[in-house]
Amino acid sequence: MGTLPFMLFSLKFLLFSIQISSETDIITQFHSLHDGSTLTNGAFELGFFSPGSSTNRYVGIWFKNVPIKTVVWVANRNHPIQDKSGTLSISKEGNIVLQSKNGTNHWSTNITTKVSTSNLVAGLLGSGNFVLTDEKDNRDSGFYLWQSFDYPTDTILPGMKFGWNLTSRFNRRLTAWNNWDDPSSGQITYGFIKSDLPESKIQNGSSVIYRSGPFNGLRFGATQKLKHVPLFIVDFVYKTDEYYFHYQPKDPSLLSRIVINQTVSALQRFIWVEENQKWILYLNVPRDECDNYNRCSSFGICAMIGKSSMCECLSGFTPKSPQNWSVKDWSQGCMRNENWRCREKNKDGFIKFQNVKVPDTKKSWISKSMTLETCKVKCWENCSCTAYANSNITGNGSGCIIWFSDLLDMRQLPDSGQDLYVRSSAIETTNRDDSRKRMVVVTSTTCSIIVILFLFIIVFCWRRKAKSKFRETKLKESKSEQEDLELPFFDFGAIKFATNDFSNNNKLGEGGFGPVYKGMLSDGHEIAVKRLSHSSAQGIEEFKNEVLFCSKLQHRNLVKVLGFCIEEQEKLLIYEYMLNKSLDLFLFDSSRSKFLDWSQRFAIICGISRGLIYLHQDSRLRVIHRDLKASNILLDADMSPKIADFGLARMCGDDQIQGNTSRVVGTYGYMAPEYAIDGIFSIKSDVYSFGILLLEIISGKKNKGLSHSNRNYNLISQAWRLWTECTL
């Protein structure tokens, strides 16, 4: 990076604070910047660059500490300089200008406000915003005469307002680069349309690629409800003089950007992963085939079936070309079964469609004060009206949207969307109502039968679980500290991102309670994530039980649990990552077992015994593991053993050496006979399991996989036979 010994001509080089959104941002200021020099502030850098293989020179802003040069803003994107003679400076008229050596202007801020140039300061904020301000009058106001955040190129940065300022007529929208070597304005754009009901669009020239749907008071129409806590705080501000979108990462250290990509014609959100030294794609819009604009054409509605899209005509409509429709050519759309008779009583009506992305509002009329009933009447009285809906779905709904002509770009959104009322003939409406009535009768009858069966099941289960619930209640009363799990709570979105959405490529294995995945947190820390399957026998109590024990127990031969996550149906345990996975992968594999010499096996045995002694004697809780086996012994990078999986563990008092259970759980082959037969467990149960494990480590054979002289043995029988024959 170049230094700046010549950057200050008439202005002093100062650092001062400017308030932005209640946070202090420092401006690194300058008066003149030459090609070869850069201006640095926080995570960003401003200077001259040449993209890809191009020799053209541009002034831009990029991430400072990212080795892959990632440009987020370009000043002279459509007017490059052909050599390295460029100078960026404040002109006597009070503008920031970019000139080449012959005095040609290649870019300017073009502000017309008359100010004293002696007080002007230009510089770079830590947020990546390049600003021009009056140092004397606006030092602490956060007001800028000009700022790059008002003129984005292809990237949205955290804190940037993206949308319309109706007073200043700023339309902050994105325009993609032409290609990787050319930052000039391409054909792909993304921005908000200027409307009483804001919505955003991705376009290729004049052709629409994606439409977000109008803002309905909660979200944009095509936006689906999130099933997990996201990594970002996203907000849409909708006021009389402006409407805009902006976002901030929950973790301020997280580097992120939203960019419109010319190559794939999509809006993409990227996150920088320091450990991998690369940008990871976090979100892509359009998300799926149904997000593609007007997928099903007029009066057609799109639904995702797995990863494929499927189009259907709305009720009361049929395909214009049934032959094309049958081969999934939906371009001609749908038409009415029969025309309605406008404003004739009992001749036309409306069919309600739930959870849909409403049609394109290009040919629509909007009232923010009208009730839904008045909206219906107004639509019915206009022969050109094809549908109506609320403009705001918060509370009981308010406002009115009325559509004219064909309904375009609709999709089904099972867990979001809103109600849409489509005009249809009275016959279609009656048929649909009759169908609904039949459905209600069938549903009511079915539900009654299910309720009766359910009551029988409840009574049966209640008797079985009465004793179990009583014991659990007593345990909770005596151990109220269970509620204080003493472990960090992890964000589900962060874990989902860390495991690449629980990709099979990251899957380490699968036990009786669910799969385990390898992951990497944003700070580069490797983790193992145990994800309980929804059908797992391990419920919330077993899960909390494991979290409780892992928060209380600390020993070098017990696996370390970093935290947990409970969200809706998801239950996750986050462990330290064990490089060599589990002991059974070495013991029972002919090639890997060669790495376990006798000294290594002895060290593993000693480590397991130390962990077991800690559980039984030295910890502040007396713990019986109840599921000690080779797959529950994990090995770190140094092959040191660590006991894992405390989901079935039980806690005993200091004077209690055994317990009893009616629910025998664990792994057959490792269970002590008195536990497997009578449900009696004690520290001796673990010692028995340890003995089986000891024989497996010594022999390298599974307890139930031994064959000798055409007779089947387990390891205990084999050991006893050798003992009695005096060969052991």
XYZ file of C-alpha atoms in Angstrom:
728
model
C 0.000 0.000 0.000
C 1.254 3.486 -0.786
C 1.833 6.145 1.843
C 0.309 9.626 1.811
C 3.155 12.151 2.341
C 1.835 14.465 -0.360
C -1.907 14.230 0.290
C -2.378 17.428 2.265
C -2.128 20.707 0.404
C -4.273 23.482 1.897
C -6.225 21.470 4.518
C -4.848 20.052 7.738
C -4.826 16.276 8.097
C -7.324 15.702 10.931
C -9.240 12.845 12.504
C -12.575 13.676 14.049
C -15.783 11.904 15.100
C -19.034 11.999 13.153
C -22.227 10.467 14.536
C -23.971 7.981 12.242
C -26.971 6.023 13.569
C -25.830 6.607 17.143
C -22.413 5.065 16.443
C -19.126 6.956 16.219
C -17.394 6.719 12.853
C -13.989 8.284 12.184
C -13.352 10.067 8.898
C -9.893 9.741 7.391
C -9.715 12.918 5.340
C -7.640 14.112 2.409
C -7.360 16.970 -0.053
C -5.650 15.260 -2.953
C -5.095 11.583 -3.820
C -2.817 10.427 -6.634
C -2.694 7.092 -8.446
C -0.473 4.764 -6.439
C -1.691 6.039 -3.065
C -4.583 4.784 -0.967
C -6.800 6.096 1.807
C -7.470 3.580 4.587
C -10.050 3.533 7.350
C -11.078 0.473 9.387
C -12.109 -2.393 7.126
C -12.030 -0.381 3.886
C -9.586 1.242 1.514
C -10.038 3.875 -1.227
C -7.697 4.228 -4.157
C -6.967 3.560 -7.818
C -7.251 0.053 -9.293
C -7.467 -1.927 -12.523
C -9.985 -4.812 -12.514
C -9.012 -8.263 -13.796
C -6.897 -8.141 -16.947
C -7.933 -4.563 -17.803
C -5.369 -1.741 -17.891
C -7.988 0.969 -17.371
C -7.773 2.862 -14.080
C -10.684 3.496 -11.741
C -11.179 5.040 -8.314
C -12.919 2.608 -6.008
C -13.440 1.306 -2.482
C -12.590 -2.263 -1.451
C -12.174 -4.386 1.668
C -8.784 -3.687 3.228
C -8.035 -7.022 4.942
C -9.522 -9.373 2.344
C -6.708 -10.818 0.162
C -9.131 -11.300 -2.750
C -9.620 -7.711 -3.892
C -13.360 -7.154 -3.564
C -14.448 -3.767 -4.905
C -17.703 -2.432 -3.413
C -17.939 0.986 -5.096
C -16.534 2.598 -8.256
C -16.533 6.347 -8.902
C -15.761 6.564 -12.619
C -17.193 3.198 -13.682
C -18.267 4.499 -17.106
C -15.304 6.878 -17.671
C -11.983 5.081 -17.033
C -8.557 6.727 -17.137
C -6.183 5.176 -19.676
C -2.976 5.638 -17.673
C -1.725 6.158 -14.107
C -1.898 9.949 -14.159
C -5.189 10.269 -12.284
C -5.682 12.673 -9.355
C -8.622 12.833 -6.974
C -9.037 16.218 -5.281
C -11.420 18.922 -4.040
C -11.962 21.556 -6.734
C -12.296 25.288 -6.125
C -16.023 24.937 -6.869
C -16.374 22.581 -3.881
C -16.683 19.231 -5.657
C -14.587 16.079 -5.463
C -13.254 15.621 -8.990
C -11.219 12.940 -10.752
C -8.909 14.228 -13.476
C -6.258 12.790 -15.760
C -2.983 14.590 -16.518
C -4.449 16.543 -19.459
C -7.092 18.082 -17.167
C -10.001 15.944 -18.436
C -12.709 15.390 -15.836
C -13.551 11.681 -15.556
C -15.903 11.977 -12.579
C -17.300 14.586 -10.179
C -19.707 14.759 -7.241
C -21.608 17.489 -9.125
C -23.096 19.180 -6.069
C -24.550 22.648 -6.548
C -24.681 23.790 -2.911
C -22.570 26.903 -2.408
C -20.189 26.501 0.541
C -16.838 27.849 1.587
C -14.234 25.541 0.078
C -11.812 26.348 2.888
C -13.954 24.308 5.291
C -14.570 21.302 3.066
C -13.338 17.897 4.136
C -13.457 14.748 2.001
C -12.600 11.322 3.311
C -13.443 7.728 4.035
C -15.560 6.510 6.959
C -15.011 3.186 8.704
C -18.354 1.988 7.282
C -16.954 2.252 3.735
C -18.836 5.503 3.015
C -16.865 8.093 1.000
C -18.100 11.564 2.041
C -17.759 15.301 1.430
C -18.745 17.536 4.347
C -18.382 21.032 5.729
C -16.018 20.568 8.669
C -16.972 23.832 10.391
C -20.789 23.651 10.245
C -21.470 19.906 10.170
C -18.684 18.344 12.172
C -20.998 16.413 14.506
C -24.329 16.471 12.667
C -23.835 13.427 10.444
C -24.957 15.579 7.479
C -22.930 15.293 4.292
C -22.918 17.498 1.221
C -22.308 14.292 -0.737
C -21.783 10.602 0.145
C -21.067 7.481 -1.908
C -23.790 5.599 0.020
C -26.307 7.681 -1.982
C -24.773 6.443 -5.251
C -24.190 2.662 -4.903
C -22.786 0.790 -7.885
C -23.321 -2.992 -7.604
C -23.018 -3.523 -3.823
C -25.027 -2.843 -0.647
C -22.934 -2.556 2.533
C -24.177 -2.784 6.143
C -25.722 0.531 7.238
C -26.359 1.728 3.681
C -29.866 2.964 2.871
C -31.162 1.268 -0.262
C -34.294 2.779 -1.793
C -35.968 6.100 -2.528
C -35.598 9.487 -0.871
C -38.665 11.190 -2.305
C -37.577 14.665 -1.114
C -34.104 14.648 -2.680
C -35.229 12.251 -5.449
C -32.355 9.908 -4.706
C -33.004 6.468 -6.178
C -30.408 4.264 -4.565
C -30.363 1.191 -6.817
C -27.749 -1.349 -7.961
C -26.396 -1.842 -11.456
C -24.182 -4.858 -12.168
C -20.742 -4.685 -13.745
C -20.577 -5.516 -17.443
C -18.091 -8.301 -16.662
C -15.287 -9.072 -14.195
C -12.828 -6.892 -16.180
C -15.250 -4.042 -16.799
C -17.104 -2.224 -13.975
C -19.153 -0.098 -16.397
C -22.940 -0.248 -16.038
C -24.341 -3.585 -17.212
C -27.866 -4.661 -18.116
C -28.819 -6.246 -14.756
C -30.287 -3.792 -12.227
C -31.951 -4.065 -8.831
C -34.014 -1.401 -7.099
C -37.364 -0.257 -5.743
C -40.024 0.930 -8.141
C -41.479 4.344 -7.322
C -44.965 3.490 -6.103
C -47.479 4.031 -3.306
C -46.885 0.370 -2.479
C -43.107 -0.230 -2.592
C -41.656 -3.388 -4.089
C -38.275 -4.229 -5.581
C -37.395 -5.771 -8.926
C -34.389 -7.350 -10.617
C -34.372 -6.484 -14.311
C -32.353 -7.269 -17.414
C -32.808 -4.057 -19.310
C -36.587 -3.615 -19.418
C -37.314 -7.331 -18.807
C -38.225 -8.267 -15.223
C -36.306 -11.230 -13.736
C -37.656 -11.133 -10.182
C -40.304 -9.214 -8.272
C -40.319 -9.053 -4.475
C -44.047 -8.418 -4.206
C -45.410 -5.278 -2.487
C -44.611 -4.454 1.125
C -47.626 -5.669 3.123
C -46.807 -4.165 6.516
C -44.830 -7.218 7.691
C -42.627 -8.219 4.783
C -42.371 -8.151 1.004
C -44.868 -10.443 -0.707
C -42.376 -13.043 -1.999
C -40.433 -13.210 1.251
C -40.958 -16.436 3.164
C -40.957 -16.638 6.953
C -37.556 -17.551 8.376
C -37.463 -20.867 10.259
C -34.366 -19.887 12.205
C -32.801 -16.833 13.770
C -30.870 -15.024 10.993
C -27.340 -13.628 11.172
C -28.544 -10.155 10.199
C -30.881 -7.473 11.502
C -32.941 -6.421 8.477
C -35.294 -3.445 8.458
C -37.558 -1.727 5.931
C -38.402 1.904 6.675
C -41.578 3.192 5.006
C -42.340 6.908 5.531
C -44.067 9.647 3.548
C -40.805 11.148 2.284
C -38.686 8.013 1.866
C -38.664 4.242 1.907
C -35.543 2.132 2.074
C -34.048 -1.182 3.118
C -30.941 -1.513 5.290
C -29.248 -4.239 7.309
C -26.583 -4.860 9.947
C -24.879 -8.137 10.936
C -25.555 -9.191 14.526
C -21.814 -9.800 14.886
C -20.084 -6.471 14.031
C -16.897 -8.315 13.068
C -18.690 -10.236 10.300
C -17.795 -8.961 6.826
C -20.713 -9.152 4.420
C -21.989 -7.628 1.203
C -25.028 -7.818 -1.068
C -24.167 -7.660 -4.764
C -26.087 -7.783 -8.039
C -24.298 -10.375 -10.187
C -24.298 -9.909 -13.973
C -23.112 -13.471 -14.615
C -25.984 -15.303 -12.890
C -28.548 -12.454 -13.102
C -29.218 -12.647 -9.365
C -28.928 -10.722 -6.121
C -26.483 -12.454 -3.782
C -25.419 -12.020 -0.159
C -21.858 -13.092 0.672
C -20.066 -13.612 3.997
C -16.287 -13.633 4.393
C -14.942 -16.726 6.203
C -11.503 -15.898 7.537
C -10.468 -19.515 8.123
C -11.169 -20.523 4.518
C -10.066 -17.160 3.119
C -13.022 -16.976 0.748
C -16.476 -15.464 0.302
C -19.331 -17.877 1.068
C -22.740 -17.476 -0.601
C -25.359 -17.010 2.152
C -28.433 -16.055 0.103
C -29.429 -16.034 -3.553
C -32.428 -14.220 -5.092
C -34.323 -15.571 -7.014
C -34.321 -18.436 -4.489
C -36.092 -21.040 -6.642
C -37.927 -21.491 -9.947
C -41.184 -20.001 -8.611
C -39.287 -16.778 -7.835
C -38.615 -16.293 -11.557
C -40.918 -13.553 -12.819
C -44.286 -14.665 -14.255
C -43.327 -18.340 -14.218
C -46.919 -19.488 -14.854
C -48.121 -16.546 -16.973
C -51.648 -15.060 -16.722
C -53.981 -16.472 -14.028
C -51.488 -19.255 -13.246
C -49.997 -19.860 -9.807
C -46.626 -21.486 -9.089
C -45.850 -23.936 -6.262
C -42.603 -25.685 -5.378
C -42.767 -29.500 -5.271
C -39.454 -30.457 -3.757
C -36.882 -28.615 -5.848
C -39.090 -28.380 -8.957
C -41.790 -25.873 -9.791
C -45.323 -26.744 -10.830
C -47.950 -24.423 -12.329
C -51.696 -24.645 -11.841
C -54.553 -22.524 -13.141
C -56.575 -20.678 -10.525
C -59.995 -22.164 -9.720
C -62.405 -21.098 -12.452
C -59.624 -21.017 -15.076
C -58.251 -23.570 -17.564
C -55.050 -23.653 -19.662
C -55.214 -21.741 -22.936
C -53.224 -24.580 -24.497
C -53.874 -27.873 -22.635
C -51.379 -29.664 -24.898
C -48.539 -27.273 -24.017
C -49.583 -27.223 -20.369
C -49.290 -31.030 -20.151
C -45.614 -30.850 -21.200
C -44.904 -28.041 -18.698
C -44.956 -25.228 -21.224
C -46.855 -22.649 -19.184
C -46.027 -19.572 -21.272
C -49.576 -19.087 -22.636
C -51.189 -19.064 -19.188
C -54.838 -19.664 -18.341
C -58.266 -18.348 -19.335
C -61.690 -18.256 -17.669
C -64.032 -21.232 -17.872
C -66.812 -18.747 -18.607
C -67.120 -14.973 -18.535
C -68.832 -13.267 -15.641
C -71.820 -11.052 -16.221
C -70.703 -7.719 -14.843
C -72.690 -6.275 -11.923
C -75.547 -8.764 -12.301
C -76.664 -10.120 -8.952
C -75.814 -13.797 -8.420
C -73.928 -13.864 -11.733
C -70.404 -13.211 -10.498
C -68.490 -13.370 -7.221
C -65.027 -13.878 -5.729
C -62.933 -16.917 -4.777
C -60.538 -16.581 -1.864
C -56.972 -17.871 -2.305
C -54.839 -18.070 0.837
C -51.077 -17.776 1.376
C -50.167 -16.377 -2.030
C -47.749 -13.811 -3.365
C -50.132 -11.235 -4.819
C -49.977 -10.438 -8.572
C -47.862 -7.770 -10.212
C -49.225 -4.369 -9.121
C -48.266 -2.613 -12.365
C -51.946 -2.383 -13.398
C -53.574 -1.879 -10.028
C -55.206 0.765 -7.868
C -54.360 1.322 -4.197
C -56.141 2.878 -1.230
C -54.514 2.766 2.199
C -57.682 3.705 4.114
C -60.399 1.561 2.507
C -61.766 -1.491 4.336
C -61.731 -4.931 2.736
C -65.530 -5.008 2.405
C -65.576 -1.612 0.666
C -62.715 -2.841 -1.503
C -64.836 -5.839 -2.549
C -67.786 -3.601 -3.502
C -65.552 -1.257 -5.507
C -64.047 -4.206 -7.400
C -67.469 -5.774 -8.069
C -68.783 -2.500 -9.507
C -65.888 -2.185 -11.999
C -66.136 -4.621 -14.919
C -62.361 -4.449 -15.485
C -61.524 -5.493 -11.917
C -60.105 -9.023 -11.748
C -59.085 -9.311 -8.061
C -58.683 -7.451 -4.774
C -56.764 -7.813 -1.492
C -55.661 -5.916 1.619
C -52.656 -3.652 1.120
C -51.621 -4.133 4.769
C -51.996 -7.517 6.526
C -51.004 -6.448 10.042
C -53.686 -6.955 12.682
C -57.002 -7.751 10.993
C -55.843 -6.200 7.722
C -56.465 -2.798 6.163
C -56.197 -0.910 2.890
C -57.173 -2.057 -0.588
C -55.426 -3.180 -3.789
C -57.569 -3.696 -6.895
C -56.147 -5.392 -9.995
C -57.229 -4.799 -13.561
C -56.560 -7.037 -16.573
C -54.605 -10.330 -16.265
C -53.123 -11.497 -12.951
C -49.389 -12.154 -13.371
C -46.518 -13.545 -11.278
C -48.318 -15.377 -8.466
C -46.877 -18.129 -6.306
C -47.967 -20.250 -3.359
C -46.235 -19.514 -0.032
C -47.300 -22.200 2.483
C -46.162 -20.399 5.648
C -46.526 -16.733 4.616
C -48.163 -14.798 1.791
C -51.654 -13.298 2.121
C -55.279 -13.666 1.010
C -56.261 -12.801 -2.570
C -59.866 -12.578 -3.820
C -60.164 -13.428 -7.533
C -63.268 -12.589 -9.543
C -65.124 -15.582 -10.952
C -68.545 -16.608 -12.203
C -71.249 -17.403 -9.660
C -71.232 -21.067 -10.787
C -67.523 -21.425 -9.994
C -67.990 -19.659 -6.677
C -70.947 -21.907 -5.778
C -69.067 -25.054 -6.799
C -66.112 -23.989 -4.689
C -68.416 -23.220 -1.737
C -70.141 -26.626 -2.090
C -66.742 -28.286 -2.266
C -65.722 -26.443 0.878
C -68.891 -27.547 2.666
C -68.224 -31.174 1.724
C -64.672 -30.751 2.869
C -65.873 -29.301 6.177
C -68.213 -32.290 6.751
C -65.510 -34.815 5.896
C -62.929 -32.953 7.954
C -65.267 -32.621 10.945
C -66.099 -36.344 10.906
C -62.457 -37.311 10.550
C -61.428 -34.935 13.321
C -64.089 -36.368 15.651
C -62.760 -39.892 15.133
C -59.192 -38.696 15.647
C -60.153 -36.850 18.848
C -61.797 -39.994 20.291
C -58.746 -42.108 19.456
C -56.511 -39.416 20.821
C -58.376 -39.409 24.139
C -57.914 -43.174 24.456
C -54.208 -42.787 23.728
C -53.901 -40.011 26.303
C -55.474 -42.142 29.039
C -53.253 -45.096 28.145
C -50.071 -43.016 28.040
C -50.977 -41.131 31.199
C -51.006 -44.339 33.215
C -47.634 -45.392 31.852
C -45.987 -42.053 32.377
C -47.464 -41.149 35.768
C -44.595 -42.684 37.723
C -42.001 -41.330 35.304
C -43.389 -37.788 35.543
C -43.449 -38.020 39.343
C -39.767 -38.965 39.427
C -38.915 -36.222 36.922
C -40.789 -33.670 39.049
C -38.914 -34.734 42.160
C -35.640 -34.562 40.296
C -36.428 -31.040 39.037
C -37.354 -29.915 42.541
C -34.178 -31.295 44.062
C -32.040 -30.081 41.201
C -33.515 -26.680 40.349
C -30.151 -25.662 38.982
C -30.952 -27.723 35.887
C -32.732 -24.682 34.519
C -29.445 -22.810 34.636
C -27.670 -24.876 32.032
C -24.442 -22.883 32.356
C -23.635 -23.273 28.666
C -23.714 -20.663 25.882
C -26.793 -20.620 23.655
C -25.890 -20.753 19.950
C -27.876 -19.073 17.178
C -29.452 -21.687 14.890
C -28.722 -19.595 11.810
C -25.021 -19.462 12.737
C -24.873 -23.254 13.169
C -26.752 -23.808 9.927
C -24.252 -21.585 8.145
C -21.282 -23.226 9.901
C -22.350 -26.696 8.685
C -23.253 -25.477 5.171
C -26.940 -26.094 5.885
C -26.166 -29.504 7.443
C -24.634 -30.715 4.194
C -24.028 -34.450 3.746
C -20.454 -33.536 2.842
C -20.004 -32.348 6.447
C -21.631 -35.395 8.025
C -19.312 -37.195 10.440
C -21.632 -40.064 11.320
C -25.011 -40.954 12.754
C -26.007 -42.487 16.054
C -29.280 -43.688 17.496
C -30.411 -40.146 18.287
C -29.404 -38.405 15.077
C -26.515 -37.342 12.813
C -23.337 -35.453 13.758
C -21.890 -32.772 11.458
C -18.591 -31.002 11.214
C -18.834 -27.208 11.178
C -16.756 -24.071 11.236
C -17.810 -20.930 13.109
C -17.260 -17.454 11.683
C -14.140 -17.100 13.879
C -12.618 -20.209 12.244
C -13.193 -22.505 15.236
C -14.005 -26.098 14.209
C -16.976 -27.747 15.913
C -18.988 -30.964 15.866
C -22.777 -30.549 15.903
C -25.071 -33.298 17.184
C -28.512 -32.747 15.613
C -31.283 -34.761 17.205
C -33.614 -36.139 14.559
C -37.293 -35.280 14.924
C -38.115 -38.998 15.187
C -35.397 -39.622 17.761
C -36.224 -41.456 20.972
C -34.189 -38.825 22.793
C -36.605 -36.097 23.765
C -36.225 -32.696 25.360
C -35.592 -34.182 28.834
C -32.738 -36.415 27.627
C -31.354 -33.454 25.701
C -31.478 -31.144 28.730
C -30.026 -33.994 30.763
C -26.998 -34.165 28.475
C -26.585 -30.369 28.497
C -26.822 -30.348 32.291
C -24.182 -33.006 32.809
C -21.839 -31.499 30.232
C -22.094 -28.074 31.907
C -21.292 -29.547 35.327
C -18.534 -31.989 34.336
C -15.063 -30.824 33.346
C -12.229 -33.317 32.796
C -9.551 -33.835 30.175
C -10.993 -37.269 29.345
C -14.564 -36.058 28.909
C -15.609 -34.425 25.667
C -16.030 -30.662 25.997
C -19.434 -29.249 25.061
C -19.256 -25.646 23.815
C -22.976 -24.870 23.851
C -26.445 -25.837 22.730
C -29.410 -24.656 20.675
C -33.122 -25.296 21.197
C -35.326 -23.704 18.531
C -38.789 -24.917 17.513
C -38.236 -28.573 16.530
C -34.451 -28.307 16.461
C -32.244 -29.551 19.307
C -28.488 -29.166 18.759
C -25.416 -29.861 20.908
C -22.176 -28.175 19.900
C -19.008 -30.110 20.835
C -15.330 -29.475 20.360
C -14.282 -31.143 17.110
C -12.391 -34.418 17.532
C -10.000 -34.787 14.620
C -9.770 -38.599 14.825
C -13.500 -39.132 15.430
C -14.480 -42.234 17.456
C -12.505 -45.219 18.759
C -14.593 -47.843 16.925
C -13.429 -46.454 13.569
C -9.868 -47.476 14.504
C -10.496 -50.682 16.455
C -12.653 -52.484 13.922
C -11.012 -51.323 10.696
C -8.219 -53.575 9.424
C -6.194 -50.696 7.976
C -6.689 -48.079 10.707
C -6.146 -50.549 13.552
C -2.482 -50.718 12.544
C -2.056 -47.187 13.940
C -2.954 -48.467 17.403
C 0.183 -50.118 18.787
C 0.173 -51.578 22.302
C 1.433 -48.404 23.952
C -1.271 -46.390 22.214
C -3.974 -48.857 23.242
C -2.726 -48.827 26.822
C -2.802 -45.012 26.870
C -6.394 -45.059 25.596
C -7.420 -47.569 28.274
C -5.820 -45.424 30.983
C -7.521 -42.288 29.683
C -10.965 -43.921 29.659
C -10.438 -45.276 33.190
C -9.403 -41.814 34.444
C -12.575 -40.326 32.963
C -14.677 -43.086 34.542
C -13.075 -42.603 37.964
C -13.862 -38.896 37.715
C -17.524 -39.623 36.927
C -17.890 -42.166 39.728
C -15.768 -40.598 42.487
C -14.091 -37.253 41.877
C -16.752 -35.046 40.283
C -19.195 -32.965 42.296
C -21.907 -35.225 40.853
C -21.811 -39.018 40.988
C -22.670 -39.941 37.405
C -23.480 -43.331 35.873
C -22.943 -43.105 32.132
C -25.082 -46.166 31.133
C -23.888 -46.207 27.508
C -20.128 -46.683 27.577
C -19.005 -48.182 24.259
C -16.352 -47.751 21.572
C -18.426 -45.345 19.433
C -18.884 -43.051 22.457
C -15.126 -42.708 22.965
C -13.823 -39.832 20.835
C -10.160 -39.280 19.949
C -8.529 -35.868 19.633
C -5.591 -34.939 17.418
C -3.176 -36.605 19.897
C -5.322 -39.765 20.102
C -6.293 -38.903 23.674
C -9.659 -40.520 24.541
C -12.669 -38.507 25.655
C -15.931 -40.007 26.918
C -18.952 -38.573 25.054
C -22.775 -38.781 24.875
C -24.358 -38.230 28.298
C -27.946 -38.387 27.059
C -28.647 -41.573 29.058
C -26.514 -40.701 32.082
C -28.014 -40.709 35.572
C -26.990 -38.759 38.653
C -26.752 -40.406 42.095
C -26.325 -39.000 45.572
C -23.032 -39.348 47.407
C -24.419 -42.243 49.456
C -26.265 -43.914 46.567
C -24.491 -46.655 44.658
C -27.331 -48.022 42.534
C -30.734 -47.208 41.037
C -33.606 -48.874 39.253
C -35.459 -48.081 36.036
C -38.404 -49.560 34.136
C -36.946 -48.217 30.902
C -33.794 -50.083 29.937
C -31.806 -48.045 27.449
C -28.319 -48.365 26.099
C -26.487 -50.755 23.778
C -26.890 -54.505 24.105
C -23.536 -56.234 24.285
C -22.234 -53.593 26.693
C -25.048 -53.879 29.281
C -24.481 -55.553 32.640
C -26.853 -58.550 33.077
C -28.628 -57.110 36.139
C -29.337 -53.906 34.195
C -30.508 -55.610 30.975
C -32.756 -58.073 32.844
C -33.979 -56.221 35.953
C -33.273 -52.568 35.163
C -30.868 -52.246 38.089
C -27.978 -49.901 37.306
C -25.004 -48.761 39.359
C -21.404 -47.724 38.969
C -20.763 -51.458 38.498
C -22.829 -51.256 35.297
C -20.289 -48.818 33.864
C -17.417 -51.002 35.100
C -18.954 -53.971 33.272
C -19.244 -51.899 30.068
C -15.647 -50.756 30.564
C -14.598 -54.406 30.830
C -16.224 -55.196 27.484
C -14.555 -52.133 25.999
C -11.219 -53.234 27.485
C -11.504 -56.655 25.782
C -12.379 -54.959 22.482
C -9.355 -52.635 22.693
C -7.007 -55.535 23.465
C -8.405 -57.944 20.864
C -9.465 -55.495 18.178
C -12.685 -57.527 17.839
C -16.310 -56.587 18.399
C -17.973 -58.233 21.372
C -20.680 -59.791 19.202
C -18.611 -60.459 16.119
C -16.356 -63.295 17.276
C -16.282 -66.744 15.701
C -14.094 -69.628 16.851
C -13.998 -73.263 15.714
C -17.422 -73.040 14.098
C -18.925 -71.932 17.408
C -20.103 -68.384 18.092
C -18.672 -66.604 21.106
C -18.822 -63.123 22.484
C -15.632 -61.715 23.958
C -16.590 -62.667 27.520
C -17.102 -66.315 26.551
C -13.856 -66.307 24.623
C -11.945 -64.761 27.528
C -13.448 -67.286 29.960
C -12.603 -70.192 27.656
C -9.009 -69.044 27.372
C -8.823 -68.596 31.141
C -10.131 -72.084 31.909
C -7.778 -73.552 29.314
C -4.927 -71.649 30.993
C -3.945 -69.963 27.747
C -4.844 -66.441 28.829
